Short mmCIF file of C-alpha atoms and ligand atoms in Angstrom, two decimals:
data_model
loop_
_atom_site.label_atom_id
_atom_site.label_comp_id
_atom_site.label_asym_id
_atom_site.label_seq_id
_atom_site.Cartn_x
_atom_site.Cartn_y
_atom_site.Cartn_z
CA UNK N 1 27.37 -1.32 -20.50
CA UNK N 2 27.59 -2.26 -24.21
CA UNK N 3 25.86 -5.19 -25.92
CA UNK N 4 29.28 -6.73 -26.43
CA UNK N 5 29.67 -6.88 -22.63
CA UNK N 6 26.11 -8.11 -22.15
CA UNK N 7 26.35 -11.07 -24.54
CA UNK N 8 26.00 -14.31 -22.58
CA UNK N 9 24.97 -12.60 -19.35
CA UNK N 10 22.43 -14.49 -17.26
CA UNK N 11 20.27 -13.66 -14.27
CA UNK N 12 17.74 -15.69 -12.37
CA UNK N 13 14.99 -14.23 -10.19
CA UNK N 14 12.35 -15.64 -7.88
CA UNK N 15 8.94 -14.13 -7.10
CA UNK N 16 5.85 -15.23 -5.23
CA UNK N 17 2.15 -14.83 -5.96
CA UNK N 18 0.14 -12.35 -3.96
CA UNK N 19 -3.48 -12.52 -2.85
CA UNK N 20 -5.49 -9.30 -2.93
CA UNK N 21 -7.27 -8.73 0.39
CA UNK N 22 -8.93 -5.70 -1.26
CA UNK N 23 -9.27 -6.50 -4.97
CA UNK N 24 -8.58 -4.70 -8.17
CA UNK N 25 -10.97 -5.50 -11.06
CA UNK N 26 -11.17 -3.30 -14.17
CA UNK N 27 -8.78 -0.91 -15.83
CA UNK N 28 -8.87 2.81 -16.52
CA UNK N 29 -9.83 3.78 -20.06
CA UNK N 30 -6.82 6.01 -20.69
CA UNK N 31 -4.21 3.34 -21.45
CA UNK N 32 -0.94 2.40 -19.70
CA UNK N 33 -2.61 -0.62 -18.04
CA UNK N 34 -3.81 1.36 -15.03
CA UNK N 35 -6.16 -0.14 -12.41
CA UNK N 36 -9.51 1.61 -11.89
CA UNK N 37 -9.52 0.92 -8.15
CA UNK N 38 -6.87 0.66 -5.41
CA UNK N 39 -5.88 -2.77 -4.08
CA UNK N 40 -4.17 -4.18 -1.00
CA UNK N 41 -2.46 -7.56 -1.08
CA UNK N 42 -0.24 -9.94 0.79
CA UNK N 43 2.70 -11.54 -0.98
CA UNK N 44 2.98 -15.23 -0.13
CA UNK N 45 5.88 -17.55 0.46
CA UNK N 46 5.55 -21.23 -0.32
CA UNK N 47 4.62 -20.88 -3.99
CA UNK N 48 7.18 -19.48 -6.40
CA UNK N 49 8.05 -18.63 -9.99
CA UNK N 50 11.70 -18.94 -10.97
CA UNK N 51 12.74 -17.14 -14.15
CA UNK N 52 16.11 -17.18 -15.86
CA UNK N 53 17.01 -14.70 -18.60
CA UNK N 54 20.06 -15.19 -20.82
CA UNK N 55 21.20 -12.66 -23.44
CA UNK N 56 22.41 -13.96 -26.76
CA UNK N 57 23.99 -11.79 -29.48
CA UNK N 58 23.48 -14.58 -32.03
CA UNK N 59 19.70 -14.80 -31.46
CA UNK N 60 17.34 -13.16 -33.98
CA UNK N 61 14.28 -13.14 -31.68
CA UNK N 62 13.34 -13.71 -28.06
CA UNK N 63 12.47 -17.24 -26.97
CA UNK N 64 10.28 -18.20 -24.02
CA UNK N 65 10.16 -21.62 -22.40
CA UNK N 66 7.52 -22.22 -19.74
CA UNK N 67 8.11 -25.34 -17.65
CA UNK N 68 10.60 -26.54 -20.28
CA UNK N 69 8.32 -26.24 -23.33
CA UNK N 70 7.80 -23.47 -25.87
CA UNK N 71 5.10 -21.20 -24.44
CA UNK N 72 1.86 -20.37 -26.30
CA UNK N 73 1.99 -17.17 -28.40
CA UNK N 74 -0.36 -15.26 -26.06
CA UNK N 75 2.08 -15.75 -23.18
CA UNK N 76 5.13 -15.01 -25.33
CA UNK N 77 3.71 -11.68 -26.55
CA UNK N 78 3.50 -10.41 -22.97
CA UNK N 79 7.02 -11.58 -22.17
CA UNK N 80 8.44 -9.94 -25.30
CA UNK N 81 6.59 -6.70 -24.45
CA UNK N 82 8.26 -6.51 -21.06
CA UNK N 83 11.69 -7.38 -22.51
CA UNK N 84 11.22 -4.68 -25.12
CA UNK N 85 10.64 -2.03 -22.45
CA UNK N 86 13.76 -3.11 -20.59
CA UNK N 87 15.82 -3.06 -23.81
CA UNK N 88 14.64 0.48 -24.54
CA UNK N 89 15.55 1.57 -21.02
CA UNK N 90 18.97 -0.13 -21.29
CA UNK N 91 19.72 0.99 -24.85
CA UNK N 92 20.24 -2.62 -25.92
CA UNK N 93 19.23 -4.56 -29.00
CA UNK N 94 20.11 -8.04 -27.71
CA UNK N 95 17.46 -10.73 -27.71
CA UNK N 96 16.91 -12.97 -24.73
CA UNK N 97 16.15 -16.57 -23.87
CA UNK N 98 13.65 -16.72 -21.02
CA UNK N 99 13.04 -19.90 -19.04
CA UNK N 100 10.35 -19.82 -16.40
CA UNK N 101 8.81 -22.41 -14.10
CA UNK N 102 6.15 -22.33 -11.40
CA UNK N 103 6.02 -24.78 -8.52
CA UNK N 104 2.19 -24.39 -8.51
CA UNK N 105 -0.48 -24.65 -11.27
CA UNK N 106 -0.17 -22.03 -14.03
CA UNK N 107 -3.18 -19.93 -15.18
CA UNK N 108 -5.53 -21.44 -12.64
CA UNK N 109 -6.37 -18.39 -10.58
CA UNK N 110 -3.44 -18.90 -8.25
CA UNK N 111 -1.97 -15.62 -9.47
CA UNK N 112 0.74 -17.09 -11.68
CA UNK N 113 0.86 -13.94 -13.85
CA UNK N 114 1.68 -11.86 -10.76
CA UNK N 115 4.70 -13.91 -9.76
CA UNK N 116 5.68 -14.49 -13.41
CA UNK N 117 5.96 -10.82 -14.38
CA UNK N 118 7.47 -9.75 -11.05
CA UNK N 119 10.19 -12.38 -11.56
CA UNK N 120 10.68 -11.39 -15.20
CA UNK N 121 10.92 -7.65 -14.43
CA UNK N 122 13.53 -8.43 -11.77
CA UNK N 123 15.61 -10.85 -13.87
CA UNK N 124 15.40 -8.76 -17.06
CA UNK N 125 16.44 -5.45 -15.47
CA UNK N 126 19.38 -7.22 -13.81
CA UNK N 127 20.58 -9.01 -16.92
CA UNK N 128 20.40 -5.90 -19.12
CA UNK N 129 22.29 -3.95 -16.45
CA UNK N 130 19.47 -1.57 -15.49
CA UNK N 131 19.89 -0.39 -11.93
CA UNK N 132 16.16 -0.43 -11.20
CA UNK N 133 14.56 0.57 -7.91
CA UNK N 134 11.68 -1.44 -6.45
CA UNK N 135 9.33 1.25 -7.80
CA UNK N 136 10.76 0.96 -11.29
CA UNK N 137 10.52 -2.84 -11.32
CA UNK N 138 6.99 -2.66 -9.91
CA UNK N 139 5.87 -0.20 -12.60
CA UNK N 140 7.51 -2.31 -15.29
CA UNK N 141 5.73 -5.45 -14.08
CA UNK N 142 2.43 -3.52 -13.78
CA UNK N 143 2.48 -2.53 -17.44
CA UNK N 144 2.13 -6.25 -18.29
CA UNK N 145 0.03 -7.49 -15.35
CA UNK N 146 -1.44 -5.10 -12.77
CA UNK N 147 -1.27 -7.60 -9.91
CA UNK N 148 2.42 -8.30 -10.72
CA UNK N 149 3.27 -4.78 -9.54
CA UNK N 150 2.43 -5.98 -6.03
CA UNK N 151 4.54 -9.17 -6.12
CA UNK N 152 7.70 -7.10 -6.58
CA UNK N 153 7.26 -6.06 -2.94
CA UNK N 154 7.08 -8.39 0.06
CA UNK N 155 4.56 -8.51 2.89
CA UNK N 156 1.52 -6.24 2.78
CA UNK N 157 1.36 -4.09 -0.33
CA UNK N 158 -0.75 -1.24 -1.71
CA UNK N 159 -1.32 -0.32 -5.33
CA UNK N 160 -3.34 2.87 -5.70
CA UNK N 161 -5.80 3.43 -8.56
CA UNK N 162 -4.37 4.93 -11.73
CA UNK N 163 -5.13 8.54 -12.58
CA UNK N 164 -4.91 10.30 -15.92
CA UNK N 165 -1.28 11.13 -16.68
CA UNK N 166 0.11 8.17 -14.68
CA UNK N 167 2.76 6.31 -16.59
CA UNK N 168 4.99 4.89 -13.87
CA UNK N 169 2.44 3.75 -11.30
CA UNK N 170 4.11 1.41 -8.78
CA UNK N 171 3.06 -0.55 -5.71
CA UNK N 172 4.41 0.27 -2.24
CA UNK N 173 4.98 -1.89 0.82
CA UNK N 174 2.76 -1.04 3.78
CA UNK N 175 4.22 -3.58 6.22
CA UNK N 176 6.90 -6.30 5.96
CA UNK N 177 5.90 -10.00 6.01
CA UNK N 178 6.78 -10.52 9.67
CA UNK N 179 4.64 -7.56 10.77
CA UNK N 180 1.46 -9.58 11.15
CA UNK N 181 1.01 -13.25 12.21
CA UNK N 182 -1.61 -14.21 9.66
CA UNK N 183 -1.81 -16.99 7.08
CA UNK N 184 -3.65 -17.73 3.88
CA UNK N 185 -4.95 -21.28 3.50
CA UNK N 186 -5.26 -21.98 -0.21
CA UNK N 187 -8.06 -24.46 -0.93
CA UNK N 188 -7.59 -25.55 -4.55
CA UNK N 189 -10.82 -26.74 -6.17
CA UNK N 190 -9.48 -27.93 -9.52
CA UNK N 191 -6.20 -28.82 -11.19
CA UNK N 192 -7.37 -27.48 -14.57
CA UNK N 193 -6.48 -24.12 -16.12
CA UNK N 194 -9.19 -21.49 -15.84
CA UNK N 195 -11.56 -20.80 -18.72
CA UNK N 196 -11.46 -16.98 -18.77
CA UNK N 197 -8.17 -15.15 -18.22
CA UNK N 198 -8.44 -12.21 -15.82
CA UNK N 199 -7.58 -9.67 -18.55
CA UNK N 200 -10.47 -10.82 -20.75
CA UNK N 201 -12.83 -11.36 -17.83
CA UNK N 202 -12.39 -7.86 -16.49
CA UNK N 203 -12.50 -6.16 -19.91
CA UNK N 204 -15.80 -7.94 -20.59
CA UNK N 205 -17.09 -6.94 -17.12
CA UNK N 206 -16.16 -3.29 -17.68
CA UNK N 207 -17.93 -3.35 -21.07
CA UNK N 208 -21.15 -5.13 -20.07
CA UNK N 209 -21.78 -5.39 -16.32
CA UNK N 210 -24.57 -3.11 -15.03
CA UNK N 211 -22.86 -3.25 -11.62
CA UNK N 212 -19.45 -2.05 -12.72
CA UNK N 213 -19.96 1.62 -11.86
CA UNK N 214 -21.14 0.56 -8.41
CA UNK N 215 -18.00 -1.58 -7.98
CA UNK N 216 -15.70 1.31 -8.96
CA UNK N 217 -17.51 3.50 -6.43
CA UNK N 218 -17.48 0.87 -3.66
CA UNK N 219 -14.01 -0.72 -3.97
CA UNK N 220 -12.03 2.29 -2.67
CA UNK N 221 -14.09 2.31 0.54
CA UNK N 222 -13.45 -1.39 1.13
CA UNK N 223 -9.78 -0.78 0.37
CA UNK N 224 -9.68 1.97 3.06
CA UNK N 225 -11.22 -0.43 5.55
CA UNK N 226 -8.58 -3.06 4.71
CA UNK N 227 -5.80 -0.50 5.05
CA UNK N 228 -7.09 0.65 8.44
CA UNK N 229 -7.46 -2.98 9.56
CA UNK N 230 -3.85 -3.67 8.58
CA UNK N 231 -2.61 -0.61 10.46
CA UNK N 232 -4.52 -1.74 13.57
CA UNK N 233 -3.62 -5.44 13.03
CA UNK N 234 -7.36 -6.07 13.41
CA UNK N 235 -8.08 -9.39 11.70
CA UNK N 236 -11.86 -9.25 12.28
CA UNK N 237 -12.05 -5.91 10.50
CA UNK N 238 -9.71 -7.17 7.76
CA UNK N 239 -11.74 -10.33 7.32
CA UNK N 240 -14.92 -8.32 6.90
CA UNK N 241 -13.23 -6.19 4.21
CA UNK N 242 -11.76 -9.27 2.49
CA UNK N 243 -15.16 -10.91 2.03
CA UNK N 244 -16.87 -7.63 1.07
CA UNK N 245 -14.24 -7.03 -1.61
CA UNK N 246 -14.27 -10.56 -3.04
CA UNK N 247 -18.04 -10.94 -3.21
CA UNK N 248 -18.56 -7.46 -4.70
CA UNK N 249 -15.91 -8.16 -7.36
CA UNK N 250 -17.51 -11.47 -8.27
CA UNK N 251 -21.01 -9.93 -8.26
CA UNK N 252 -19.73 -7.39 -10.81
CA UNK N 253 -18.27 -10.18 -12.98
CA UNK N 254 -21.28 -12.49 -12.61
CA UNK N 255 -23.57 -9.67 -13.80
CA UNK N 256 -21.62 -9.30 -17.08
CA UNK N 257 -23.41 -10.36 -20.29
CA UNK N 258 -22.76 -13.17 -20.92
CA UNK N 259 -21.79 -13.91 -17.33
CA UNK N 260 -18.23 -14.38 -16.08
CA UNK N 261 -18.45 -17.05 -13.38
CA UNK N 262 -15.14 -18.33 -12.02
CA UNK N 263 -16.63 -20.61 -9.37
CA UNK N 264 -17.25 -24.36 -9.44
CA UNK N 265 -19.15 -26.57 -6.98
CA UNK N 266 -16.00 -26.96 -4.86
CA UNK N 267 -15.82 -23.16 -4.52
CA UNK N 268 -19.34 -23.08 -3.06
CA UNK N 269 -18.61 -25.99 -0.72
CA UNK N 270 -15.41 -24.30 0.48
CA UNK N 271 -17.24 -21.00 1.09
CA UNK N 272 -19.88 -22.89 3.09
CA UNK N 273 -17.16 -24.54 5.18
CA UNK N 274 -15.55 -21.15 5.91
CA UNK N 275 -18.89 -19.85 7.13
CA UNK N 276 -19.46 -22.96 9.27
CA UNK N 277 -15.99 -22.67 10.82
CA UNK N 278 -16.63 -19.01 11.58
CA UNK N 279 -19.94 -19.86 13.19
CA UNK N 280 -18.00 -22.33 15.33
CA UNK N 281 -15.75 -19.50 16.56
CA UNK N 282 -12.71 -19.68 14.23
CA UNK N 283 -11.45 -16.45 12.64
CA UNK N 284 -11.67 -17.38 8.93
CA UNK N 285 -12.65 -15.31 5.89
CA UNK N 286 -12.86 -16.37 2.22
CA UNK N 287 -11.60 -14.68 -0.93
CA UNK N 288 -11.57 -15.80 -4.57
CA UNK N 289 -9.72 -14.40 -7.59
CA UNK N 290 -10.17 -15.03 -11.31
CA UNK N 291 -10.41 -18.77 -10.70
CA UNK N 292 -12.37 -21.26 -8.59
CA UNK N 293 -9.95 -21.64 -5.66
CA UNK N 294 -10.83 -20.32 -2.23
CA UNK N 295 -8.19 -18.57 -0.17
CA UNK N 296 -8.88 -18.33 3.53
CA UNK N 297 -7.48 -15.58 5.71
CA UNK N 298 -6.82 -16.75 9.26
CA UNK N 299 -4.53 -16.25 12.25
CA UNK N 300 -1.20 -18.06 11.83
CA UNK N 301 -1.90 -20.05 15.00
CA UNK N 302 -5.14 -21.45 13.50
CA UNK N 303 -3.75 -22.26 10.05
CA UNK N 304 -3.17 -26.02 10.59
CA UNK N 305 -6.72 -26.53 11.80
CA UNK N 306 -8.14 -24.53 8.92
CA UNK N 307 -6.05 -26.44 6.35
CA UNK N 308 -7.24 -29.79 7.74
CA UNK N 309 -10.86 -28.64 7.66
CA UNK N 310 -10.56 -27.36 4.08
CA UNK N 311 -8.93 -30.63 2.93
CA UNK N 312 -12.01 -32.52 4.10
CA UNK N 313 -14.38 -30.44 1.95
CA UNK N 314 -15.81 -32.36 -1.06
CA UNK N 315 -14.48 -30.68 -4.23
CA UNK N 316 -11.33 -29.37 -2.57
CA UNK N 317 -8.46 -31.22 -4.28
CA UNK N 318 -5.70 -29.84 -2.06
CA UNK N 319 -5.22 -27.29 0.70
CA UNK N 320 -2.00 -25.75 1.90
CA UNK N 321 -0.79 -22.94 4.12
CA UNK N 322 0.94 -19.85 2.71
CA UNK N 323 2.47 -17.28 5.05
CA UNK N 324 3.39 -13.70 4.14
CA UNK N 325 6.62 -13.70 2.16
CA UNK N 326 9.30 -11.62 0.46
CA UNK N 327 9.19 -9.64 -2.77
CA UNK N 328 10.91 -10.60 -6.02
CA UNK N 329 14.68 -10.92 -5.89
CA UNK N 330 17.72 -12.12 -7.82
CA UNK N 331 18.97 -15.66 -7.19
CA UNK N 332 22.12 -15.49 -9.29
CA UNK N 333 23.30 -12.26 -10.76
CA UNK N 334 23.94 -10.98 -14.24
CA UNK N 335 27.67 -11.25 -13.89
CA UNK N 336 27.51 -15.05 -14.15
CA UNK N 337 27.92 -16.07 -17.76
CA UNK N 338 25.87 -18.96 -19.12
CA UNK N 339 28.51 -20.03 -21.57
O1 PMV P 401 -3.49 -8.34 -12.82
P1 PMV P 401 -4.29 -9.50 -13.24
O2 PMV P 401 -4.66 -9.48 -14.67
O3 PMV P 401 -3.62 -10.79 -12.83
O4 PMV P 401 -5.72 -9.44 -12.47
C1 PMV P 401 -5.86 -9.73 -11.11
C2 PMV P 401 -7.26 -9.65 -10.70
C3 PMV P 401 -7.59 -10.31 -9.36
O5 PMV P 401 -6.66 -11.31 -9.04
C4 PMV P 401 -8.96 -10.97 -9.47
C5 PMV P 401 -7.68 -9.28 -8.23
C6 PMV P 401 -6.37 -8.75 -7.72
O6 PMV P 401 -6.37 -7.58 -7.29
O7 PMV P 401 -5.37 -9.47 -7.71
#
């Protein structure tokens, strides 16, 4: 396809956040944005990023609108980086107009970068006419945001640790969304954006935390437990791995100098409620990412009860149920012209 044919082409993609049941935290030192530890996640329906990319032969640079307004430079740089890789792959020199919107809070620890770059990798490859496999889109998304590699795939997803020489590391699906009747209850504990982005938080942890070597040693074992629990559909075993992973990751970050604490009082209250519910016999396990929200793994049949209980916790501003969902996909294809 030539740039003359591409001019005016548009594509729109949708992608969902994912929650890591076994977390990644910290990158390898040999470049290419490679994770130091393996991770296992579930992609969620219910929350979504929609991203539209339009090619414009008259444009002299890329433009990026987030929720209808010009995005901050830090966000634009990452978008342009991904577009640049796709242009190289496609042999194109056309600039793009990118419009993206989330139906959930951005940069708050609800994994907006994961859904954002999975959606962008999907829309951009389509609009530039690159016939990209899931693995190619996942690797492309991963180069900008490691967790985004996982949102390209639906259901339960693995991303192995990077090794020296890896360039095209991609996530793989372990089981489709309907394979396991579980739910994640998201208990949001603030409406504000987080203070420390995950990229900075983990780089600082790697550089200064005395516990980081222990985390890198420990995380693969917890990941193996999570993977075995998924294969056996054993939610008790998965729940145990989920909490082990989350608390070890946060212990690593909290030990950084100065500390990286993502929690707020609502986080602690929500964790206490999860423990109380579990004591009362409910199968519930807590996990937290680079933000103060608490995500609760539970059986799908118990999700309504868990959501209602989490809503009643002081400091929890909202709670909602997210079920396993699909990977990133095109909503309207590149053939449709915007003009
Ligand atoms: O890929 P990033 O920069 O969004 O970092 C994600 C880090 C965690 O969400 C805390 C853990 C994970 O594996 O998703």
